[in-house]
Coordinates of C-alpha atoms in Angstrom, one line a residue:
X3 CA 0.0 0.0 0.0
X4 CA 1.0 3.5 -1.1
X5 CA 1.9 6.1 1.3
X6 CA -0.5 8.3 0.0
X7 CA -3.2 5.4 0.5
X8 CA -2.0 4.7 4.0
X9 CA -3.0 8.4 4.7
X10 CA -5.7 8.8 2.9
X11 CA -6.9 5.8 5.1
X12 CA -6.0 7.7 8.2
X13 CA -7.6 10.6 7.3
X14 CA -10.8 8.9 6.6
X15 CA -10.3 7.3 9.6
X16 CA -10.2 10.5 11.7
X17 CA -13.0 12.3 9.9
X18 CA -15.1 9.3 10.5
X19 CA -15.2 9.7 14.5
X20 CA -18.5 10.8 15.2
X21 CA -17.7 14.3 16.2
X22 CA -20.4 14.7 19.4
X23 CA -19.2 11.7 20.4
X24 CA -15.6 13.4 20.6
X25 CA -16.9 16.7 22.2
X26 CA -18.9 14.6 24.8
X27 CA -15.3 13.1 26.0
X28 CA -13.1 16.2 25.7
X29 CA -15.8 18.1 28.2
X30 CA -15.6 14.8 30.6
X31 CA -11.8 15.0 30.5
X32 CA -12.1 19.1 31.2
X33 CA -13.8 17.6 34.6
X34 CA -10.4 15.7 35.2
X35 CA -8.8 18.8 34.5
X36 CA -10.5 20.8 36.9
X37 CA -10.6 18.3 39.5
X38 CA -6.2 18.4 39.0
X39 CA -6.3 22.1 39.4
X40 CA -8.4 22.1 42.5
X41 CA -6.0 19.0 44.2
X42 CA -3.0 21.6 43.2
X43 CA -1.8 19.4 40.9
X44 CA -0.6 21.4 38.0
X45 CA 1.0 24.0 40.6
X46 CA 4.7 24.0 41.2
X47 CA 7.2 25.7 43.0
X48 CA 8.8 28.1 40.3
X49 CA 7.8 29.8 36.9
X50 CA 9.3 27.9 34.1
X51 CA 10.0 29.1 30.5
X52 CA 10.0 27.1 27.4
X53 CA 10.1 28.1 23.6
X54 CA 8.7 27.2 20.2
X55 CA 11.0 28.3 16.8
X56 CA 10.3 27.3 13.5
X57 CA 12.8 27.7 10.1
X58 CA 11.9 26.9 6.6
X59 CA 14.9 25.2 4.8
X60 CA 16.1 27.1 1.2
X61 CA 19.1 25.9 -1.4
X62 CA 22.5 27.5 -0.5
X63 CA 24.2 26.9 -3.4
X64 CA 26.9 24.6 -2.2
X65 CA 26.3 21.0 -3.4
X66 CA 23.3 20.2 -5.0
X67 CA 22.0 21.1 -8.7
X68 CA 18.9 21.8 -7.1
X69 CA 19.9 24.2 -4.6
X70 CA 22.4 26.0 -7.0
X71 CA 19.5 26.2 -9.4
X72 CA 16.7 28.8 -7.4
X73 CA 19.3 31.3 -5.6
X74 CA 18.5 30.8 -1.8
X75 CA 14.7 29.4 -3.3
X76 CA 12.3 27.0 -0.8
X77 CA 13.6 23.4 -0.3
X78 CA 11.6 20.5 0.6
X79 CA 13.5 18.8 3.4
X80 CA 14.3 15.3 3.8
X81 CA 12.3 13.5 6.5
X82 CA 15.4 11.7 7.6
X83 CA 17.6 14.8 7.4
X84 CA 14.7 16.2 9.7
X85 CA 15.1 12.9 12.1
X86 CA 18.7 13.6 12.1
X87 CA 19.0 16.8 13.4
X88 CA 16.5 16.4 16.1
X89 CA 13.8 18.7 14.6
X90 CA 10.0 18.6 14.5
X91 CA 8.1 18.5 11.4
X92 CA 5.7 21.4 10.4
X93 CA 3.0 21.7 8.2
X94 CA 5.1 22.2 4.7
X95 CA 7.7 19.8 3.5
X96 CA 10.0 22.8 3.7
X97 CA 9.5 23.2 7.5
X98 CA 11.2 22.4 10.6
X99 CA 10.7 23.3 14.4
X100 CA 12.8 23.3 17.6
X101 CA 11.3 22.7 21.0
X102 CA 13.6 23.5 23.5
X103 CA 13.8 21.9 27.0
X104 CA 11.6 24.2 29.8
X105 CA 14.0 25.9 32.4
X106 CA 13.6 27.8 35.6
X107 CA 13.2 31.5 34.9
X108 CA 16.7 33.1 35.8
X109 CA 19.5 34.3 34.5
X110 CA 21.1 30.4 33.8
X111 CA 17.3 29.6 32.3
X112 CA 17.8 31.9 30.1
X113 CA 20.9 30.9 29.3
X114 CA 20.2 27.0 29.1
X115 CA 17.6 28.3 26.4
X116 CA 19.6 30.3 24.3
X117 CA 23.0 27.9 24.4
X118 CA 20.1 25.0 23.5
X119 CA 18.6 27.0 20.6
X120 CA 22.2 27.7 19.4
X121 CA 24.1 24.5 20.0
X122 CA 21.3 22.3 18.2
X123 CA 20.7 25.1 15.4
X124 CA 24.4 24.9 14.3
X125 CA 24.4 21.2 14.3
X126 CA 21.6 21.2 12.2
X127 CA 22.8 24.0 10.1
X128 CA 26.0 21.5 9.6
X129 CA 23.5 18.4 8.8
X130 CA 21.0 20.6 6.2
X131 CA 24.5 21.7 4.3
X132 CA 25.7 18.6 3.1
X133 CA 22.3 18.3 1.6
X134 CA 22.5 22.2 0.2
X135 CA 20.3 23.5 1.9
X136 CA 20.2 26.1 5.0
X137 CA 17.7 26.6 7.8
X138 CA 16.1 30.3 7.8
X139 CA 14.5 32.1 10.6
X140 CA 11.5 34.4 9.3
X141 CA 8.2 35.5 9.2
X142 CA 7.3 34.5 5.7
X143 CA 9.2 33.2 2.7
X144 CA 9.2 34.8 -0.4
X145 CA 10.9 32.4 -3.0
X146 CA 9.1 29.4 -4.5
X147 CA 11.6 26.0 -5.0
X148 CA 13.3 26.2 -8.3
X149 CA 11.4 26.0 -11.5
X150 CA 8.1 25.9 -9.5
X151 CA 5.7 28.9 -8.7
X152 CA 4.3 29.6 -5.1
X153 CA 1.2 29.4 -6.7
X154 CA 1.5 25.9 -7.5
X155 CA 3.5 25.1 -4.4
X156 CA 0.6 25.9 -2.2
X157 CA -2.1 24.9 -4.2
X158 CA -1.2 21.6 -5.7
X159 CA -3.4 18.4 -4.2
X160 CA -4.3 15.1 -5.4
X161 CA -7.4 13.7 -4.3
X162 CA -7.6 9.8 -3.4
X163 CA -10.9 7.9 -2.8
X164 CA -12.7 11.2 -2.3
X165 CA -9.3 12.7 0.1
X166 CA -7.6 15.6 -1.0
X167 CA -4.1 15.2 -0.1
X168 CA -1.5 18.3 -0.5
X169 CA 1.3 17.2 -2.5
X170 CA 4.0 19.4 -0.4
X171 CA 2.6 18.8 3.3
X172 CA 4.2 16.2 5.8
X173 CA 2.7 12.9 6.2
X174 CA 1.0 13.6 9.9
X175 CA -2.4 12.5 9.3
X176 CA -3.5 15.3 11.9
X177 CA -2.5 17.6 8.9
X178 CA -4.6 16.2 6.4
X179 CA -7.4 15.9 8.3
X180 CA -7.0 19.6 8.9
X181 CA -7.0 19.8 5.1
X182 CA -10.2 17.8 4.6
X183 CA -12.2 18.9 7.6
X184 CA -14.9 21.1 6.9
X185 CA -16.4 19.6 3.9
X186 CA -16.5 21.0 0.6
X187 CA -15.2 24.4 2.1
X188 CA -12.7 25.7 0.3
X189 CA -9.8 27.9 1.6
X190 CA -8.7 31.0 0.7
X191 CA -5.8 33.2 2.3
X192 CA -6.8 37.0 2.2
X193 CA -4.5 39.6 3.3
X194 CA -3.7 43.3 2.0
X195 CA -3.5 42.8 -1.9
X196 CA -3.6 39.2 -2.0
X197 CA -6.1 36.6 -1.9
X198 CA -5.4 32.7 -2.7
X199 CA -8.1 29.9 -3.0
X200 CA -7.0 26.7 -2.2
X201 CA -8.2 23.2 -1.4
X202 CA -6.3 22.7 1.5
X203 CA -4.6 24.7 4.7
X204 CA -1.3 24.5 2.7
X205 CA -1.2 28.1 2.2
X206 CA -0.4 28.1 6.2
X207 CA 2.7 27.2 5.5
X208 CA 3.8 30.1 4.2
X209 CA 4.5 31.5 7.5
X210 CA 7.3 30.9 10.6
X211 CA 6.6 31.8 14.3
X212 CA 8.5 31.8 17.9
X213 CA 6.4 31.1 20.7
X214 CA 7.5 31.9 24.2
X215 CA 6.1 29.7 26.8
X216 CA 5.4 30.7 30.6
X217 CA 4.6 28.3 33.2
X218 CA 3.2 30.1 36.5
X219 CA 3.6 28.8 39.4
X220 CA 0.3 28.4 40.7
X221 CA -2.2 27.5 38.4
X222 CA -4.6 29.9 40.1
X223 CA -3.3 32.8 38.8
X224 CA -3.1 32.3 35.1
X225 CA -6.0 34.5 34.3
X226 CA -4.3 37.5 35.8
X227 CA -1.2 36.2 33.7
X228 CA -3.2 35.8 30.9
X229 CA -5.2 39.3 30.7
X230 CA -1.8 41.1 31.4
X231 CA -0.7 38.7 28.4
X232 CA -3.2 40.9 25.8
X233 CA -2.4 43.5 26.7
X234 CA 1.1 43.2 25.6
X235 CA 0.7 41.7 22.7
X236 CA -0.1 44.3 20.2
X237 CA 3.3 46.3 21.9
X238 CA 5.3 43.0 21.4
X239 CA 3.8 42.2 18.3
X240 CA 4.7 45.9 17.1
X241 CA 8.5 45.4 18.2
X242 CA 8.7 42.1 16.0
X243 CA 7.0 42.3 13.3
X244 CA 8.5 40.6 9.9
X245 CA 6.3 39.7 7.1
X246 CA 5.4 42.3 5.4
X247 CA 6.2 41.1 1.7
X248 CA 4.6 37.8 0.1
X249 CA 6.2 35.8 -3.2
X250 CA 5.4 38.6 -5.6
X251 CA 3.3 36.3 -8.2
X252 CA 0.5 36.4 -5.4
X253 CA -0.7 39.6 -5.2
X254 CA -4.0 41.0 -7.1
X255 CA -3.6 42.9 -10.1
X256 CA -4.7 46.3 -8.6
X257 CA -1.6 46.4 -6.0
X258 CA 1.6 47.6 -7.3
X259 CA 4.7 48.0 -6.0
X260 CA 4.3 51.5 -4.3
X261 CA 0.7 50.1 -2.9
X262 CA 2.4 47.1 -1.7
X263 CA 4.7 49.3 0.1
X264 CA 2.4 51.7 1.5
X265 CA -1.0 50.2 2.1
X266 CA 0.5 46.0 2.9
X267 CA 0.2 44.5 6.2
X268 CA 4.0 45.1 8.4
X269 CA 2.3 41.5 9.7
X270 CA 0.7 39.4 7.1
X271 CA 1.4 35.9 8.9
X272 CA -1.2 37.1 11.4
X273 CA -3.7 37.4 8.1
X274 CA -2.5 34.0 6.7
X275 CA -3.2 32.1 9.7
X276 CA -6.4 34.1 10.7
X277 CA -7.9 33.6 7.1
X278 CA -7.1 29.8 6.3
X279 CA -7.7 28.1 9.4
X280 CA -11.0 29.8 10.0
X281 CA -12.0 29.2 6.5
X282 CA -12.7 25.4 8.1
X283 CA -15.1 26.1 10.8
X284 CA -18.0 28.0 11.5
X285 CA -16.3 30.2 14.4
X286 CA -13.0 31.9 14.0
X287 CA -10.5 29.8 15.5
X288 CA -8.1 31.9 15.5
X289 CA -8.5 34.8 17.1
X290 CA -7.6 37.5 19.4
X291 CA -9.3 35.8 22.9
X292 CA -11.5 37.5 25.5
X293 CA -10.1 38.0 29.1
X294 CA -10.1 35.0 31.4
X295 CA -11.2 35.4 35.2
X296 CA -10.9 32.6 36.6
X297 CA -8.9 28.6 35.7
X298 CA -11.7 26.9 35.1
X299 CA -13.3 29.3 32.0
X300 CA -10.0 28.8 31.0
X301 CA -10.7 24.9 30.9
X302 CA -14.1 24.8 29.8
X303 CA -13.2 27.1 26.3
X304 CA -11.1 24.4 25.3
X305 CA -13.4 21.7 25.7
X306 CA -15.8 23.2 23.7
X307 CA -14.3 24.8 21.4
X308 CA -16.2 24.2 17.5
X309 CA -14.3 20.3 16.6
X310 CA -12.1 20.2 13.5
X311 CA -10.4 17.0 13.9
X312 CA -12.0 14.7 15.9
X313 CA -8.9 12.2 16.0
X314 CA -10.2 8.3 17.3
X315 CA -9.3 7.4 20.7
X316 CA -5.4 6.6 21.0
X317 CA -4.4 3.3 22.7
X318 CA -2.8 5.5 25.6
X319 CA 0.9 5.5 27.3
X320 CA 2.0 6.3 30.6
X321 CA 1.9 9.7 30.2
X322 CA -0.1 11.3 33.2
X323 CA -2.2 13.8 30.8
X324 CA -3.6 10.4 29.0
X325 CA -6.1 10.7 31.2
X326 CA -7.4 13.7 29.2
X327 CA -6.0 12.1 25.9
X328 CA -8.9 13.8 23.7
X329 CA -9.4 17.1 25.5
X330 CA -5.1 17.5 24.5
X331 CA -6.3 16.9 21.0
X332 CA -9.2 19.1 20.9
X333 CA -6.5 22.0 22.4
X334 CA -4.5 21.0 19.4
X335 CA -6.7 22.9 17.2
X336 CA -7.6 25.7 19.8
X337 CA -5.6 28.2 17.9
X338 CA -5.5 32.0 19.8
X339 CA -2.7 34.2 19.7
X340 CA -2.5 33.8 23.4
X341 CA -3.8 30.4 24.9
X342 CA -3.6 28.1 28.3
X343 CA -2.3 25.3 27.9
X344 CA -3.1 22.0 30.6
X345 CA -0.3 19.0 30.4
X346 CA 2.3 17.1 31.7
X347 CA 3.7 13.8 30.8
X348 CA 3.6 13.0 34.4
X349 CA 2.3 14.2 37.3
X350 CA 5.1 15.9 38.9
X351 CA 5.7 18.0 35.2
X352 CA 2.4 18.6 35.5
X353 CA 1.4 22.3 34.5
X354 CA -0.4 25.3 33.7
X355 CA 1.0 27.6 31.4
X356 CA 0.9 30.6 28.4
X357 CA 1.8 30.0 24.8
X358 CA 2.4 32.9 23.4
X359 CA 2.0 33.3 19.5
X360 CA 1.7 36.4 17.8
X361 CA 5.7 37.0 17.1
X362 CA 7.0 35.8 13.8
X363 CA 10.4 34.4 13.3
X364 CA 13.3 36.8 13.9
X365 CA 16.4 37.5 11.7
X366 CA 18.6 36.3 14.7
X367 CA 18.4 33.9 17.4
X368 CA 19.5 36.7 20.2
X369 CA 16.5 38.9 19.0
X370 CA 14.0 35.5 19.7
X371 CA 15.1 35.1 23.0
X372 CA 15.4 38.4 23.5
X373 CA 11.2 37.9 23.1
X374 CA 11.2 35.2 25.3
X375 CA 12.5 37.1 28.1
X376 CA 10.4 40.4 27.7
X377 CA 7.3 38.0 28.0
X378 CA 8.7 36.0 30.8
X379 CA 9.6 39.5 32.7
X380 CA 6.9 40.8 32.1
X381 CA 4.3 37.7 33.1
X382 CA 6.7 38.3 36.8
X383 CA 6.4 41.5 36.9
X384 CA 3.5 42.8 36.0
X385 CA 0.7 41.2 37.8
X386 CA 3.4 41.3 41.2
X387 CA 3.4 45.4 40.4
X388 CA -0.3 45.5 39.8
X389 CA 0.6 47.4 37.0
X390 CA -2.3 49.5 35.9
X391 CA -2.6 48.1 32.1
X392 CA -4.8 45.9 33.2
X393 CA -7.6 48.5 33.3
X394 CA -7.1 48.9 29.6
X395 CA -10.2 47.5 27.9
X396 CA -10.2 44.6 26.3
X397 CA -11.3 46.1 22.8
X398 CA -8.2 48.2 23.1
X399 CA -5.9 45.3 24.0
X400 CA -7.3 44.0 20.7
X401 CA -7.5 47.4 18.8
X402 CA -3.4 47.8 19.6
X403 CA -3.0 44.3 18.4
X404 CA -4.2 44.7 14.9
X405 CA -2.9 48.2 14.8
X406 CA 0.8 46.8 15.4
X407 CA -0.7 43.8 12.8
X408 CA -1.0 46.9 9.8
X409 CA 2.0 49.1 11.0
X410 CA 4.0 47.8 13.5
X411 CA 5.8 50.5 15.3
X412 CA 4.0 53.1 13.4
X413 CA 0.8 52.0 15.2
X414 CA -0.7 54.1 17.4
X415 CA -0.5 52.2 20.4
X416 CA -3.0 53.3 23.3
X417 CA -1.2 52.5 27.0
X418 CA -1.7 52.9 31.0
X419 CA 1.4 53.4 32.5
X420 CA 2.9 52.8 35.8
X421 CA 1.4 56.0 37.3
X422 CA -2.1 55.2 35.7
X423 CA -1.9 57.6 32.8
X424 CA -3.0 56.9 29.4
X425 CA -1.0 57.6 26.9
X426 CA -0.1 57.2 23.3
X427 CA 3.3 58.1 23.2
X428 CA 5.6 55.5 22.2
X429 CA 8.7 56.2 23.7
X430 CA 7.3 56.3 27.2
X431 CA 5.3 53.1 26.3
X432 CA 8.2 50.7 25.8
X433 CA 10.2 52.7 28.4
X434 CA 7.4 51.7 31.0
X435 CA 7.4 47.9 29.3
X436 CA 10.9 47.1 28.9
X437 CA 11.5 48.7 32.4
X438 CA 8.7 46.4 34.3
X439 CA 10.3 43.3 31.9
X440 CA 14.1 44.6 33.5
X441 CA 12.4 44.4 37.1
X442 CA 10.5 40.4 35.8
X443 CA 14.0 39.3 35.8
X444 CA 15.9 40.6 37.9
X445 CA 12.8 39.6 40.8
X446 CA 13.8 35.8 38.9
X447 CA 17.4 36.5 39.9
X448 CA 19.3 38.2 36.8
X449 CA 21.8 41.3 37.9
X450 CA 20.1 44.4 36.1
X451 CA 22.7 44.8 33.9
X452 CA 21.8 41.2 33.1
X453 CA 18.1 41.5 32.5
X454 CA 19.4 44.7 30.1
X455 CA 21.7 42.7 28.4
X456 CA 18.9 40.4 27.7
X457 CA 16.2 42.9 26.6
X458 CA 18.9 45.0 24.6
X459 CA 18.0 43.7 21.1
X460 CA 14.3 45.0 21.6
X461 CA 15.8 48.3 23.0
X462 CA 17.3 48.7 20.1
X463 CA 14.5 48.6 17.9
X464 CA 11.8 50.4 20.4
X465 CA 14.8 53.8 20.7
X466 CA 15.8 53.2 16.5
X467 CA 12.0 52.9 15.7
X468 CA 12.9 50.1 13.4
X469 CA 11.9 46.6 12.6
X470 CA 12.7 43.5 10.7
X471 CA 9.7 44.5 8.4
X472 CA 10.9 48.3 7.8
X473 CA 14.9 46.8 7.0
X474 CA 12.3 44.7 4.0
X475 CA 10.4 47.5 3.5
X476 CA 13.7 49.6 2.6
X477 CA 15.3 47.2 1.1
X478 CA 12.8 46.6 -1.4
X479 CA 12.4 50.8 -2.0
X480 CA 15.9 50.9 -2.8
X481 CA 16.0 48.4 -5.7
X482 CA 13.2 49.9 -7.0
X483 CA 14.6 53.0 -6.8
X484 CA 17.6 51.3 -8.9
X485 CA 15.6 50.2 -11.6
X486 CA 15.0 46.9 -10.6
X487 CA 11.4 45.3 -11.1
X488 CA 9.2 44.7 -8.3
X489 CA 9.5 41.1 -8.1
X490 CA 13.0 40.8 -8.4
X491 CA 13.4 43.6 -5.5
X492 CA 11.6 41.0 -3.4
X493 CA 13.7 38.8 -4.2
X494 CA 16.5 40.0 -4.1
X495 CA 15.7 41.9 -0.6
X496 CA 14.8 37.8 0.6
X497 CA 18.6 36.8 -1.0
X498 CA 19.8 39.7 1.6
X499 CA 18.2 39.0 4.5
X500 CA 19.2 35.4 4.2
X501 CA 22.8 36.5 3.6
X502 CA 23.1 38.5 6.2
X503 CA 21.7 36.0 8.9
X504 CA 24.3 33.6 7.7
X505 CA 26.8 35.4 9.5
X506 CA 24.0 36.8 12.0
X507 CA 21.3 33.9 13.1
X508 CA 23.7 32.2 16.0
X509 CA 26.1 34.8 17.2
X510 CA 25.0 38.0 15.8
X511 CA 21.9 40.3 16.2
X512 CA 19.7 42.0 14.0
X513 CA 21.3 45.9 15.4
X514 CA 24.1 44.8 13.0
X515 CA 21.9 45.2 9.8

């Protein structure tokens, strides 16, 4: 049997479980999890951080025909290349993800994350070139593989025994169920001067994150974490933002060069994920979330959340959180740009923490962590300062959050600072956050120059008033401005950035740009 047919069977297979069936035991499962938080059993005696970072892989030019052929174009990666250097796969064939080891939240926690995220990115680095290719951090790519168009790449599907399969997504059936869930619905990515039908979620995959994790303490208190966490996400968000350009074959007629420039999203993987996974389902599920105000809300969203997979029973492990095997699966698909998260392979790991997810890949692994720790200082200090933000309405929260989505740090960003004084003024907005991030870690045990040296890289950008997106933005402007066309500007901009973070992604930093 095919490998195709083998998943096509296991897709069938998880569409076929009856789907009330499956919601009925994920909200019996959120009972087990709310009996664990009342017994204390997800609390613990420290915060602990953790973190998320996905790469897509491109040609370097070294080796193979292929990757001398497209100029620094996608690559598929090998799924025993992928195996080899210890990475996760993603939803493309050209992805890859790291998921680094939790750690206490100090100063050698934060260290433990960034020597792990360094030590097992070079070694994969070394592993991807002798197959040609090169791991990149960023929020979108713009380059289709050679002698293919992004078009095609996204959009090309084969349908077996009434299954659509995507010809360039892994082989995780969890995927393709994702891809046929829904019916007949079909998907279509709409952002600022582009829009994309497809018959799968494979447009997704045009888009790379980093997601800082935070695990509190005591469970109790993750809804005062979590509304503090909204409210800094449009000011994160506006720090980091780094997709403001797609491959140039997909935009609309209408939008030209100058419009792309002046009227395109500084964010676009916030549209791209937005617009083709809620294309599946009849409520957005993915979204900007309302406050939490108490653990057990928290619990209770998750569990019934709209179904989009429901995936059969598994045969279990000894992992504690099998005991709420299928309310795990159904948080799977619970997709907001801040979300709890319940697990804990055994009871002592046990925990209750915050994914956070509206930061796209960075242009250097010192400017990631540098995100890491701004959320983990703040999560400490904030809700220990009773800082005053948290009186800033929730439609605001949201409001900044799409603002930084459209203009990044030229978003008008609304703010309550330490005194209790609103304000829009954006120097004294990251001053206030950066400085109650500086006092996060140094409460976790960092010296202050310490918790600086951490935070520097997003210093930089809040005093510069630059981002990864404006150094695109540029870029592109001054090709054009050379005569170059607008598509090979792109491209040529994506050749540069990808350049420069060969010398920059594991010891460098994005200030040297």
């Amino acid at each position: 049997m095919s490998t195709e047919s083998t998943l096509a069977d296991g897709v069938r297979e998880a569409l076929a479980v009856d789907t009330d069936e499956f919601a009925a035991r994920a909200e019996e499962e959120a009972e087990v999890v709310k009996q664990g938080l009342h017994d204390g059993t997800f609390d613990n005696h420290q915060s602990i951080v953790g973190f998320e970072y996905e790469f897509y892989a491109v040609a370097d030019g070294r080796w193979s025909e292929e990757s001398r052929a497209g100029e620094y174009a996608l690559m598929r990666v090998p799924r025993r290349l992928l195996e080899l250097m210890g990475f996760e796969k993603e939803l493309g064939l050209h992805n890859a993800e790291m998921c680094t080891s939790p750690q206490p939240l100090s100063d050698h926690g934060l260290r433990a994350q960034l020597a792990e995220v360094r030590a097992r990115l070079e070694a994969a680095e070394n592993c991807a070139g002798v197959e040609g290719m090169r791991l990149v951090s960023d929020g979108i790519w713009t380059i289709p593989p050679a002698g293919e168009t992004a078009r095609d790449y996204l959009t090309d599907s084969v349908s077996l025994d009434g299954v659509t399969v995507a010809a360039n997504m892994s082989d995780a059936i969890r995927y393709h169920a994702m891809a046929n869930a829904g019916g007949d619905r079909s998907v279509t990515l709409e952002a600022p001067g582009v829009s994309l039908s497809a018959d799968t979620v494979m447009p997704e995959s045009l888009i790379s994150s980093i997601q800082p994790h935070y695990q509190v303490a005591q469970a109790d208190t993750l809804p005062v974490h979590f509304r503090y966490a909204l409210r800094i996400a449009g000011p994160l968000l506006a720090l980091g933002v780094n997709s403001p350009l797609f491959p140039p074959e997909l935009y609309d007629d209408d939008w030209d060069a100058e419009r792309v420039l002046t009227e395109g999203a500084s964010e676009n993987r916030i549209h791209v994920f937005e617009s083709v996974l809620n294309a599946r389902t009849d409520e957005d599920k993915v979204q900007f979330p309302r406050d939490l105000f108490d653990v057990e809300t928290a619990v209770d969203r998750i569990a019934t959340d709209e179904t989009l997979i429901p995936m059969p029973e598994s045969d279990g492990s000894d992992r504690f959180d099998d005991a709420f095997a299928t309310f795990r699966t159904k948080h799977g698909t619970y997709w907001r740009w801040v979300r709890p998260v319940f697990e804990g392979a055994s009871r002592s790991s046990a925990n209750a923490r915050i994914e956070f997810r509206p930061v796209p890949a960075q242009p250097t692994v010192r400017d990631s962590i540098a995100f890491q720790a701004a959320f983990a200082g703040l999560m400490g200090a904030l809700p220990r300062h009773e800082h005053p933000v948290i009186g800033l309405d929730w439609e605001t929260a949201r409001e900044n959050f799409y603002a930084a989505v459209a203009d990044g740090l030229n978003a008008e960003l609304k703010w309550i600072d330490h005194g209790g004084e609103r304000t829009t003024d954006t120097d004294a907005l990251y001053d206030d956050l950066l400085d109650h991030a500086v006092a996060g870690l140094v409460t976790a045990g960092c010296s202050e120059d310490e918790a600086e040296s951490w935070l520097a890289p997003l210093r930089f950008r809040a005093e510069r008033g630059t981002t990864p997106a404006d150094w695109k933005r540029k870029a592109v402007r001054s090709r054009l401005d050379d005569g170059e066309t607008f598509a090979d500007a792109v491209y040529d901009t994506q050749r540069s950035y990808i350049e420069k973070q060969a010398y920059t992604l594991v010891n460098g930093g994005f200030s040297e740009w």
